mmCIF file of C-alpha atoms and ligand atoms in Angstrom:
data_model
loop_
_atom_site.group_PDB
_atom_site.id
_atom_site.type_symbol
_atom_site.label_atom_id
_atom_site.label_comp_id
_atom_site.label_asym_id
_atom_site.label_seq_id
_atom_site.Cartn_x
_atom_site.Cartn_y
_atom_site.Cartn_z
ATOM 1 C CA MET A 1 -73.713 5.527 -116.651
ATOM 2 C CA SER A 2 -71.975 2.233 -116.158
ATOM 3 C CA ASP A 3 -71.362 0.556 -112.837
ATOM 4 C CA ILE A 4 -68.036 0.403 -111.012
ATOM 5 C CA LYS A 5 -66.537 -1.709 -108.230
ATOM 6 C CA ALA A 6 -65.633 -0.078 -104.925
ATOM 7 C CA GLU A 7 -63.418 -2.166 -102.668
ATOM 8 C CA TYR A 8 -64.284 -1.222 -99.075
ATOM 9 C CA ILE A 9 -61.241 -1.827 -96.872
ATOM 10 C CA TRP A 10 -61.334 -1.814 -93.069
ATOM 11 C CA ILE A 11 -59.294 -2.793 -90.016
ATOM 12 C CA ASP A 12 -60.760 -5.609 -87.943
ATOM 13 C CA GLY A 13 -60.809 -6.369 -84.206
ATOM 14 C CA THR A 14 -58.200 -9.154 -84.082
ATOM 15 C CA LYS A 15 -55.961 -8.897 -81.017
ATOM 16 C CA PRO A 16 -53.183 -8.184 -80.366
ATOM 17 C CA THR A 17 -52.645 -7.210 -84.019
ATOM 18 C CA ALA A 18 -55.582 -6.166 -86.192
ATOM 19 C CA ARG A 19 -55.942 -7.529 -89.726
ATOM 20 C CA LEU A 20 -57.221 -5.962 -92.911
ATOM 21 C CA ARG A 21 -60.552 -6.982 -94.429
ATOM 22 C CA SER A 22 -62.297 -5.893 -97.613
ATOM 23 C CA LYS A 23 -65.361 -6.546 -99.724
ATOM 24 C CA THR A 24 -66.726 -5.261 -102.991
ATOM 25 C CA LYS A 25 -69.667 -2.949 -103.594
ATOM 26 C CA ILE A 26 -70.983 -2.401 -107.127
ATOM 27 C CA LEU A 27 -72.558 0.972 -107.706
ATOM 28 C CA PRO A 28 -73.100 3.517 -110.474
ATOM 29 C CA ALA A 29 -69.980 5.432 -111.564
ATOM 30 C CA GLY A 30 -69.841 8.952 -110.203
ATOM 31 C CA THR A 31 -71.786 8.297 -106.991
ATOM 32 C CA GLU A 32 -70.336 9.408 -103.714
ATOM 33 C CA MET A 33 -69.234 6.424 -101.607
ATOM 34 C CA PRO A 34 -72.074 5.640 -99.201
ATOM 35 C CA ILE A 35 -71.733 4.245 -95.697
ATOM 36 C CA TRP A 36 -72.038 0.455 -95.690
ATOM 37 C CA GLY A 37 -72.084 -2.399 -93.188
ATOM 38 C CA PHE A 38 -70.656 -5.809 -92.370
ATOM 39 C CA ASP A 39 -71.000 -8.738 -90.012
ATOM 40 C CA GLY A 40 -68.845 -7.834 -87.022
ATOM 41 C CA SER A 41 -69.250 -11.281 -85.475
ATOM 42 C CA SER A 42 -66.880 -12.640 -88.148
ATOM 43 C CA THR A 43 -64.153 -10.030 -87.548
ATOM 44 C CA GLN A 44 -63.859 -9.947 -83.722
ATOM 45 C CA GLN A 45 -65.922 -6.748 -83.754
ATOM 46 C CA ALA A 46 -69.342 -7.868 -82.455
ATOM 47 C CA GLU A 47 -71.338 -10.642 -80.810
ATOM 48 C CA GLY A 48 -73.571 -12.736 -83.076
ATOM 49 C CA ALA A 49 -76.801 -11.446 -81.530
ATOM 50 C CA ASP A 50 -75.976 -7.824 -82.330
ATOM 51 C CA SER A 51 -73.590 -8.149 -85.204
ATOM 52 C CA ASP A 52 -74.000 -5.090 -87.428
ATOM 53 C CA CYS A 53 -71.071 -2.708 -87.769
ATOM 54 C CA VAL A 54 -70.926 0.388 -89.961
ATOM 55 C CA LEU A 55 -68.281 1.194 -92.601
ATOM 56 C CA ASN A 56 -67.758 4.939 -92.926
ATOM 57 C CA PRO A 57 -65.560 5.925 -95.921
ATOM 58 C CA VAL A 58 -62.612 8.109 -94.848
ATOM 59 C CA PHE A 59 -60.195 7.906 -97.793
ATOM 60 C CA VAL A 60 -61.088 7.099 -101.401
ATOM 61 C CA CYS A 61 -58.546 6.568 -104.212
ATOM 62 C CA PRO A 62 -58.410 4.996 -107.688
ATOM 63 C CA ASP A 63 -58.166 1.184 -107.665
ATOM 64 C CA PRO A 64 -54.908 0.518 -109.542
ATOM 65 C CA LEU A 65 -55.664 -3.190 -109.937
ATOM 66 C CA ARG A 66 -59.145 -3.008 -111.424
ATOM 67 C CA GLY A 67 -58.367 0.264 -113.178
ATOM 68 C CA GLY A 68 -60.914 2.522 -114.868
ATOM 69 C CA GLU A 69 -63.293 4.315 -112.534
ATOM 70 C CA ASN A 70 -63.040 1.589 -109.865
ATOM 71 C CA LYS A 71 -62.142 2.718 -106.337
ATOM 72 C CA LEU A 72 -60.468 1.663 -103.120
ATOM 73 C CA VAL A 73 -62.473 2.925 -100.149
ATOM 74 C CA LEU A 74 -60.654 2.905 -96.807
ATOM 75 C CA SER A 75 -63.343 2.994 -94.128
ATOM 76 C CA GLU A 76 -63.423 3.459 -90.388
ATOM 77 C CA VAL A 77 -65.650 1.194 -88.318
ATOM 78 C CA LEU A 78 -68.550 2.755 -86.405
ATOM 79 C CA LEU A 79 -71.222 1.368 -84.118
ATOM 80 C CA THR A 80 -74.795 1.640 -85.382
ATOM 81 C CA ASP A 81 -75.240 4.819 -83.316
ATOM 82 C CA MET A 82 -72.485 6.305 -85.545
ATOM 83 C CA THR A 83 -69.933 6.594 -82.730
ATOM 84 C CA PRO A 84 -66.449 5.044 -83.199
ATOM 85 C CA HIS A 85 -66.262 1.283 -82.640
ATOM 86 C CA PRO A 86 -63.812 0.303 -79.838
ATOM 87 C CA SER A 87 -61.473 -1.117 -82.531
ATOM 88 C CA ASN A 88 -61.434 2.238 -84.367
ATOM 89 C CA THR A 89 -58.090 3.879 -83.596
ATOM 90 C CA ARG A 90 -58.422 6.463 -86.365
ATOM 91 C CA ALA A 91 -61.002 8.635 -84.606
ATOM 92 C CA ALA A 92 -58.660 9.421 -81.680
ATOM 93 C CA CYS A 93 -55.781 10.045 -84.104
ATOM 94 C CA ALA A 94 -57.896 12.517 -86.093
ATOM 95 C CA ALA A 95 -58.918 14.310 -82.888
ATOM 96 C CA VAL A 96 -55.293 14.748 -81.766
ATOM 97 C CA ALA A 97 -54.231 15.872 -85.241
ATOM 98 C CA GLU A 98 -56.899 18.550 -85.085
ATOM 99 C CA THR A 99 -55.988 19.670 -81.552
ATOM 100 C CA TYR A 100 -52.361 20.188 -82.625
ATOM 101 C CA GLY A 101 -53.126 21.262 -86.181
ATOM 102 C CA ALA A 102 -51.169 24.502 -85.795
ATOM 103 C CA HIS A 103 -47.927 22.465 -85.458
ATOM 104 C CA GLU A 104 -48.342 21.101 -89.005
ATOM 105 C CA THR A 105 -46.930 17.658 -88.215
ATOM 106 C CA TRP A 106 -45.581 15.555 -91.077
ATOM 107 C CA PHE A 107 -44.945 11.820 -90.905
ATOM 108 C CA GLY A 108 -42.787 9.564 -93.075
ATOM 109 C CA ILE A 109 -43.104 5.860 -92.297
ATOM 110 C CA GLU A 110 -40.639 3.174 -93.431
ATOM 111 C CA GLN A 111 -42.652 -0.034 -93.680
ATOM 112 C CA GLU A 112 -40.489 -3.154 -93.585
ATOM 113 C CA TYR A 113 -42.047 -6.515 -94.472
ATOM 114 C CA THR A 114 -41.087 -10.062 -95.420
ATOM 115 C CA PHE A 115 -42.338 -12.229 -98.274
ATOM 116 C CA PHE A 116 -43.105 -15.844 -97.393
ATOM 117 C CA ASP A 117 -43.420 -18.774 -99.771
ATOM 118 C CA GLY A 118 -45.314 -21.288 -97.631
ATOM 119 C CA SER A 119 -43.500 -21.541 -94.317
ATOM 120 C CA ARG A 120 -40.154 -20.114 -95.519
ATOM 121 C CA PRO A 121 -39.122 -16.578 -96.438
ATOM 122 C CA LEU A 122 -39.144 -16.162 -100.223
ATOM 123 C CA GLY A 123 -35.905 -17.392 -101.804
ATOM 124 C CA TRP A 124 -34.721 -19.371 -98.776
ATOM 125 C CA PRO A 125 -33.386 -22.904 -99.422
ATOM 126 C CA GLU A 126 -35.675 -25.854 -98.661
ATOM 127 C CA THR A 127 -33.424 -26.926 -95.848
ATOM 128 C CA GLY A 128 -30.923 -24.932 -93.856
ATOM 129 C CA PHE A 129 -30.314 -21.220 -94.209
ATOM 130 C CA PRO A 130 -29.104 -18.774 -96.848
ATOM 131 C CA ALA A 131 -25.656 -17.197 -96.517
ATOM 132 C CA PRO A 132 -25.515 -14.892 -93.471
ATOM 133 C CA GLN A 133 -26.672 -11.295 -93.695
ATOM 134 C CA GLY A 134 -24.331 -8.726 -95.187
ATOM 135 C CA ASP A 135 -24.956 -8.593 -98.949
ATOM 136 C CA TYR A 136 -28.721 -8.397 -99.177
ATOM 137 C CA TYR A 137 -29.521 -4.801 -98.128
ATOM 138 C CA CYS A 138 -30.103 -2.802 -101.324
ATOM 139 C CA GLY A 139 -28.569 -5.739 -103.165
ATOM 140 C CA VAL A 140 -28.794 -6.766 -106.796
ATOM 141 C CA GLY A 141 -28.635 -10.179 -108.453
ATOM 142 C CA ALA A 142 -30.679 -13.368 -108.436
ATOM 143 C CA ASN A 143 -28.607 -14.895 -105.616
ATOM 144 C CA GLU A 144 -29.310 -11.977 -103.298
ATOM 145 C CA VAL A 145 -32.682 -10.489 -104.115
ATOM 146 C CA PHE A 146 -36.002 -12.314 -103.975
ATOM 147 C CA GLY A 147 -39.359 -10.818 -104.915
ATOM 148 C CA ARG A 148 -38.288 -7.678 -106.737
ATOM 149 C CA ASP A 149 -41.056 -8.088 -109.326
ATOM 150 C CA ILE A 150 -43.646 -8.084 -106.523
ATOM 151 C CA CYS A 151 -42.057 -5.039 -104.897
ATOM 152 C CA GLU A 152 -42.114 -3.225 -108.280
ATOM 153 C CA ALA A 153 -45.755 -4.136 -108.939
ATOM 154 C CA HIS A 154 -46.611 -2.872 -105.462
ATOM 155 C CA SER A 155 -44.883 0.494 -105.800
ATOM 156 C CA ASP A 156 -46.418 0.989 -109.272
ATOM 157 C CA ALA A 157 -49.841 0.302 -107.787
ATOM 158 C CA CYS A 158 -49.278 2.719 -104.888
ATOM 159 C CA MET A 159 -48.275 5.442 -107.366
ATOM 160 C CA ALA A 160 -51.293 4.773 -109.595
ATOM 161 C CA ALA A 161 -53.551 4.978 -106.537
ATOM 162 C CA GLY A 162 -52.090 8.380 -105.708
ATOM 163 C CA LEU A 163 -50.556 7.283 -102.404
ATOM 164 C CA ALA A 164 -47.624 9.307 -101.061
ATOM 165 C CA ILE A 165 -45.106 6.478 -101.558
ATOM 166 C CA SER A 166 -41.579 7.879 -101.568
ATOM 167 C CA GLY A 167 -39.289 4.880 -102.130
ATOM 168 C CA THR A 168 -38.511 1.173 -101.785
ATOM 169 C CA ASN A 169 -35.455 -0.948 -100.964
ATOM 170 C CA ALA A 170 -34.395 -4.550 -100.426
ATOM 171 C CA GLU A 171 -33.658 -5.152 -96.742
ATOM 172 C CA VAL A 172 -30.995 -6.807 -94.618
ATOM 173 C CA MET A 173 -32.542 -10.306 -94.537
ATOM 174 C CA PRO A 174 -33.178 -12.105 -97.852
ATOM 175 C CA GLY A 175 -36.893 -11.925 -98.787
ATOM 176 C CA GLN A 176 -37.292 -8.744 -96.719
ATOM 177 C CA TRP A 177 -38.224 -5.370 -98.238
ATOM 178 C CA GLU A 178 -39.237 -1.835 -97.314
ATOM 179 C CA PHE A 179 -41.370 0.919 -98.765
ATOM 180 C CA GLN A 180 -41.737 4.456 -97.443
ATOM 181 C CA ILE A 181 -44.867 6.596 -97.197
ATOM 182 C CA GLY A 182 -44.664 10.338 -96.684
ATOM 183 C CA PRO A 183 -43.900 12.903 -95.569
ATOM 184 C CA ILE A 184 -47.572 13.894 -95.200
ATOM 185 C CA GLY A 185 -49.920 14.765 -92.335
ATOM 186 C CA THR A 186 -50.514 12.688 -89.203
ATOM 187 C CA VAL A 187 -53.767 11.037 -90.298
ATOM 188 C CA GLU A 188 -53.032 10.982 -94.041
ATOM 189 C CA ALA A 189 -49.758 9.085 -93.530
ATOM 190 C CA ALA A 190 -51.615 6.421 -91.560
ATOM 191 C CA ASP A 191 -54.465 6.213 -94.105
ATOM 192 C CA HIS A 192 -52.007 5.826 -96.967
ATOM 193 C CA LEU A 193 -49.975 3.230 -95.084
ATOM 194 C CA TRP A 194 -53.031 1.051 -94.400
ATOM 195 C CA VAL A 195 -54.063 1.167 -98.073
ATOM 196 C CA ALA A 196 -50.469 0.426 -99.141
ATOM 197 C CA ARG A 197 -50.443 -2.587 -96.794
ATOM 198 C CA TRP A 198 -53.685 -3.847 -98.326
ATOM 199 C CA LEU A 199 -52.228 -3.457 -101.826
ATOM 200 C CA LEU A 200 -49.113 -5.355 -100.738
ATOM 201 C CA TYR A 201 -51.080 -8.390 -99.538
ATOM 202 C CA ARG A 202 -53.393 -8.245 -102.543
ATOM 203 C CA ILE A 203 -50.611 -7.979 -105.144
ATOM 204 C CA ALA A 204 -48.518 -10.733 -103.541
ATOM 205 C CA GLU A 205 -51.568 -13.014 -103.975
ATOM 206 C CA GLU A 206 -50.884 -12.928 -107.727
ATOM 207 C CA TRP A 207 -47.527 -14.633 -107.077
ATOM 208 C CA SER A 208 -49.035 -17.011 -104.478
ATOM 209 C CA VAL A 209 -46.732 -15.332 -101.995
ATOM 210 C CA SER A 210 -47.766 -13.934 -98.624
ATOM 211 C CA ALA A 211 -46.363 -10.762 -97.118
ATOM 212 C CA THR A 212 -46.017 -10.520 -93.361
ATOM 213 C CA LEU A 213 -45.409 -7.612 -91.000
ATOM 214 C CA HIS A 214 -44.150 -9.981 -88.301
ATOM 215 C CA PRO A 215 -41.511 -8.108 -86.241
ATOM 216 C CA LYS A 216 -39.152 -11.095 -86.016
ATOM 217 C CA PRO A 217 -40.082 -13.386 -88.921
ATOM 218 C CA VAL A 218 -37.057 -15.675 -88.383
ATOM 219 C CA PRO A 219 -35.699 -16.161 -84.857
ATOM 220 C CA GLY A 220 -31.995 -15.876 -84.186
ATOM 221 C CA ASP A 221 -29.363 -13.837 -85.966
ATOM 222 C CA TRP A 222 -31.702 -12.461 -88.630
ATOM 223 C CA ASN A 223 -32.996 -8.952 -89.010
ATOM 224 C CA GLY A 224 -36.345 -8.036 -87.489
ATOM 225 C CA ALA A 225 -38.920 -5.891 -89.307
ATOM 226 C CA GLY A 226 -39.675 -2.391 -88.108
ATOM 227 C CA ALA A 227 -41.607 0.684 -89.117
ATOM 228 C CA HIS A 228 -39.242 3.590 -88.445
ATOM 229 C CA THR A 229 -41.459 6.621 -88.012
ATOM 230 C CA ASN A 230 -39.984 9.960 -89.117
ATOM 231 C CA VAL A 231 -41.653 13.093 -87.834
ATOM 232 C CA SER A 232 -41.362 16.844 -88.011
ATOM 233 C CA THR A 233 -43.344 19.851 -86.894
ATOM 234 C CA LYS A 234 -43.248 23.249 -88.512
ATOM 235 C CA ALA A 235 -40.854 24.353 -85.743
ATOM 236 C CA MET A 236 -38.545 21.345 -86.283
ATOM 237 C CA ARG A 237 -38.368 22.066 -90.001
ATOM 238 C CA SER A 238 -36.631 25.337 -89.187
ATOM 239 C CA SER A 239 -34.855 24.632 -85.865
ATOM 240 C CA PHE A 240 -32.384 21.982 -84.686
ATOM 241 C CA ASP A 241 -33.190 22.831 -81.057
ATOM 242 C CA ALA A 242 -36.825 21.923 -81.734
ATOM 243 C CA CYS A 243 -35.654 18.557 -83.131
ATOM 244 C CA VAL A 244 -33.660 17.882 -79.950
ATOM 245 C CA ALA A 245 -36.619 18.976 -77.814
ATOM 246 C CA ALA A 246 -38.810 16.473 -79.674
ATOM 247 C CA ALA A 247 -36.316 13.674 -78.955
ATOM 248 C CA GLU A 248 -36.287 14.690 -75.280
ATOM 249 C CA ALA A 249 -40.083 14.609 -75.172
ATOM 250 C CA LEU A 250 -40.062 11.078 -76.594
ATOM 251 C CA LYS A 251 -37.470 10.120 -73.967
ATOM 252 C CA ALA A 252 -39.740 11.324 -71.168
ATOM 253 C CA ASN A 253 -42.586 9.152 -72.505
ATOM 254 C CA HIS A 254 -40.625 6.035 -73.527
ATOM 255 C CA ASP A 255 -42.584 3.460 -71.532
ATOM 256 C CA ALA A 256 -45.997 4.846 -72.471
ATOM 257 C CA HIS A 257 -45.105 4.713 -76.168
ATOM 258 C CA MET A 258 -43.506 1.273 -76.090
ATOM 259 C CA LYS A 259 -46.754 -0.347 -74.925
ATOM 260 C CA HIS A 260 -48.312 0.647 -78.247
ATOM 261 C CA TYR A 261 -45.461 0.204 -80.728
ATOM 262 C CA GLY A 262 -46.569 -3.219 -81.966
ATOM 263 C CA ASP A 263 -46.995 -6.683 -80.480
ATOM 264 C CA GLY A 264 -43.657 -8.364 -79.791
ATOM 265 C CA VAL A 265 -41.643 -5.153 -79.814
ATOM 266 C CA GLU A 266 -39.282 -6.523 -77.136
ATOM 267 C CA MET A 267 -38.594 -9.501 -79.435
ATOM 268 C CA ARG A 268 -37.213 -7.119 -82.041
ATOM 269 C CA LEU A 269 -35.573 -4.385 -79.942
ATOM 270 C CA THR A 270 -32.734 -6.492 -78.573
ATOM 271 C CA GLY A 271 -29.861 -4.045 -78.945
ATOM 272 C CA LEU A 272 -28.615 -6.077 -81.942
ATOM 273 C CA HIS A 273 -29.374 -5.647 -85.673
ATOM 274 C CA GLU A 274 -29.347 -1.837 -85.602
ATOM 275 C CA THR A 275 -31.824 -1.561 -82.744
ATOM 276 C CA ALA A 276 -31.714 -0.063 -79.269
ATOM 277 C CA ARG A 277 -32.849 -2.216 -76.345
ATOM 278 C CA HIS A 278 -36.579 -1.993 -75.633
ATOM 279 C CA ASP A 279 -36.000 -1.052 -71.980
ATOM 280 C CA GLU A 280 -33.641 1.837 -72.715
ATOM 281 C CA PHE A 281 -34.063 5.151 -74.525
ATOM 282 C CA THR A 282 -31.203 6.800 -76.376
ATOM 283 C CA TYR A 283 -30.967 9.335 -79.157
ATOM 284 C CA GLY A 284 -28.114 10.581 -81.275
ATOM 285 C CA VAL A 285 -27.012 12.048 -84.572
ATOM 286 C CA SER A 286 -26.566 9.361 -87.279
ATOM 287 C CA ASP A 287 -26.925 6.642 -84.621
ATOM 288 C CA ARG A 288 -28.720 3.560 -85.991
ATOM 289 C CA GLY A 289 -28.255 1.849 -82.645
ATOM 290 C CA ALA A 290 -30.335 4.533 -80.925
ATOM 291 C CA SER A 291 -34.062 4.550 -80.164
ATOM 292 C CA VAL A 292 -34.327 7.882 -81.982
ATOM 293 C CA ARG A 293 -31.921 8.955 -84.716
ATOM 294 C CA ILE A 294 -31.320 12.530 -85.773
ATOM 295 C CA PRO A 295 -30.174 12.233 -89.408
ATOM 296 C CA TRP A 296 -26.711 13.721 -90.065
ATOM 297 C CA GLN A 297 -28.037 16.219 -92.584
ATOM 298 C CA VAL A 298 -30.452 17.545 -89.945
ATOM 299 C CA GLU A 299 -27.515 18.467 -87.726
ATOM 300 C CA ARG A 300 -25.658 19.973 -90.709
ATOM 301 C CA ASP A 301 -28.676 22.015 -91.838
ATOM 302 C CA GLN A 302 -29.719 22.788 -88.238
ATOM 303 C CA GLN A 303 -33.315 21.854 -89.138
ATOM 304 C CA GLY A 304 -35.414 18.923 -90.322
ATOM 305 C CA TYR A 305 -36.936 15.871 -88.633
ATOM 306 C CA ILE A 306 -36.197 12.953 -86.310
ATOM 307 C CA GLU A 307 -36.583 9.198 -86.791
ATOM 308 C CA ASP A 308 -38.287 7.090 -84.120
ATOM 309 C CA ARG A 309 -36.728 3.671 -84.801
ATOM 310 C CA ARG A 310 -38.737 1.810 -82.163
ATOM 311 C CA PRO A 311 -42.097 1.000 -83.845
ATOM 312 C CA ASN A 312 -42.510 -2.567 -85.089
ATOM 313 C CA ALA A 313 -43.524 -3.392 -88.645
ATOM 314 C CA ASN A 314 -46.870 -4.598 -87.239
ATOM 315 C CA MET A 315 -47.692 -1.325 -85.451
ATOM 316 C CA ASP A 316 -50.931 0.590 -85.976
ATOM 317 C CA PRO A 317 -49.915 3.944 -87.545
ATOM 318 C CA TYR A 318 -53.060 5.651 -86.195
ATOM 319 C CA VAL A 319 -51.856 4.833 -82.668
ATOM 320 C CA VAL A 320 -48.158 5.569 -83.222
ATOM 321 C CA ASN A 321 -48.792 8.841 -85.074
ATOM 322 C CA ARG A 322 -51.280 9.936 -82.421
ATOM 323 C CA LEU A 323 -48.855 9.232 -79.560
ATOM 324 C CA ILE A 324 -45.930 10.969 -81.250
ATOM 325 C CA THR A 325 -48.027 13.997 -82.208
ATOM 326 C CA GLU A 326 -49.416 14.288 -78.684
ATOM 327 C CA THR A 327 -46.024 13.879 -76.993
ATOM 328 C CA ILE A 328 -44.030 16.228 -79.214
ATOM 329 C CA CYS A 329 -46.627 18.953 -79.606
ATOM 330 C CA SER A 330 -47.745 19.051 -75.968
ATOM 331 C CA ALA A 331 -44.099 19.338 -74.865
ATOM 332 C CA ALA A 332 -43.554 22.175 -77.350
ATOM 333 C CA GLU A 333 -46.528 24.031 -75.889
ATOM 334 C CA ALA A 334 -45.507 23.506 -72.239
HETATM 335 P P1 ADP B 401 -33.438 5.503 -93.697
HETATM 336 O O1 ADP B 401 -33.599 4.135 -94.300
HETATM 337 O O2 ADP B 401 -32.090 6.122 -93.973
HETATM 338 O O3 ADP B 401 -33.772 5.551 -92.241
HETATM 339 P P2 ADP B 401 -35.561 6.322 -95.553
HETATM 340 O O4 ADP B 401 -35.095 7.043 -96.762
HETATM 341 O O5 ADP B 401 -35.981 4.914 -95.715
HETATM 342 O O6 ADP B 401 -34.460 6.514 -94.401
HETATM 343 O O7 ADP B 401 -36.821 7.072 -94.941
HETATM 344 C C1 ADP B 401 -36.779 8.411 -94.583
HETATM 345 C C2 ADP B 401 -38.184 8.865 -94.328
HETATM 346 O O8 ADP B 401 -38.159 10.176 -93.798
HETATM 347 C C3 ADP B 401 -39.082 8.890 -95.536
HETATM 348 O O9 ADP B 401 -40.247 8.142 -95.268
HETATM 349 C C4 ADP B 401 -39.450 10.363 -95.692
HETATM 350 O O10 ADP B 401 -40.786 10.510 -96.091
HETATM 351 C C5 ADP B 401 -39.285 10.865 -94.265
HETATM 352 N N1 ADP B 401 -39.057 12.313 -94.164
HETATM 353 C C6 ADP B 401 -38.219 13.091 -94.878
HETATM 354 N N2 ADP B 401 -38.322 14.381 -94.495
HETATM 355 C C7 ADP B 401 -39.242 14.423 -93.496
HETATM 356 C C8 ADP B 401 -39.794 15.468 -92.684
HETATM 357 N N3 ADP B 401 -39.408 16.741 -92.802
HETATM 358 N N4 ADP B 401 -40.733 15.133 -91.775
HETATM 359 C C9 ADP B 401 -41.115 13.855 -91.625
HETATM 360 N N5 ADP B 401 -40.643 12.830 -92.362
HETATM 361 C C10 ADP B 401 -39.704 13.108 -93.281
HETATM 362 MN MN1 MN B 402 -35.365 3.131 -94.736
HETATM 363 MN MN1 MN B 403 -35.169 -0.335 -93.237
HETATM 364 MN MN1 MN B 404 -34.874 4.196 -91.021
#
């Protein structure tokens, strides 16, 4: 049998916002992905004197870039005693998902991001600013939309990898885009989002463009970048009252959640640009100025899901999905 390439992808220990890392292992086709290791002293995950960290494969999918039998191997980081590394946020997320497994939580995450060409957002003039926001969201035409070919290559790659990508759109600020993952389970949604992020950075390389999840990539009167997190439980998918109860549970835990919704969240949640202020919690039907929106069709159908609009683009979905699952499901059981 011939050999294949397996790209091991992991989340590092950079603070306050972790970064993605990856390296290639060549192994015979058809073998199960083995545990592997790396030098944690180069990723903020260990001291030089005791630098070995373990990569434990948690989600394997086809590699859409290398094709053939090649794989992408999302891995969690363990210590050499096989317990979760302090930077490993997946283990706690998986534990909570199991505890509340009977609720059958589904997550759908809207990942906003911004392409940069050097120090400017893609398509921005060399000096000054583009025309003010208003025409760019879901726009069409070379004067409004920048980077569509990269966005297309990315969504094609996510589909070929078998990720649960459910859509894409151009965003409010020129050079800004969104893709959506889900709805799928608490841990799966986060796994797929991390792999989709890696694919985004990797594919943009081909255009010598960088993609950033910065929550406020351009200061001033320009849109921030969020990661609206849509959630439902089995009960919410058949009861409007359960959807309202979930929003109330999030209200009661606003401060605890906000600490973990991404670095710089107060920079983005100003009360402007379709956000609610970071120090207030509101929810409402169809309300894009609320912390939590109940989509209009959920009220009409008297069942469905709610949208937590607070998480930043740079949030860790293992942390956000864990907190939301814990908060909503524990309140439903109380
Ligand atoms: P908008 O931009 O109007 O806020 P999007 O279409 O970008 O909405 O995203 C809606 C998200 O809601 C998608 O990611 C989708 O997967 C998710 N979603 C739809 N139904 C459910 C559900 N029952 N539970 C959880 N998420 C859901
Ligand atoms: Mn959206
Ligand atoms: Mn959006
Ligand atoms: Mn949204």
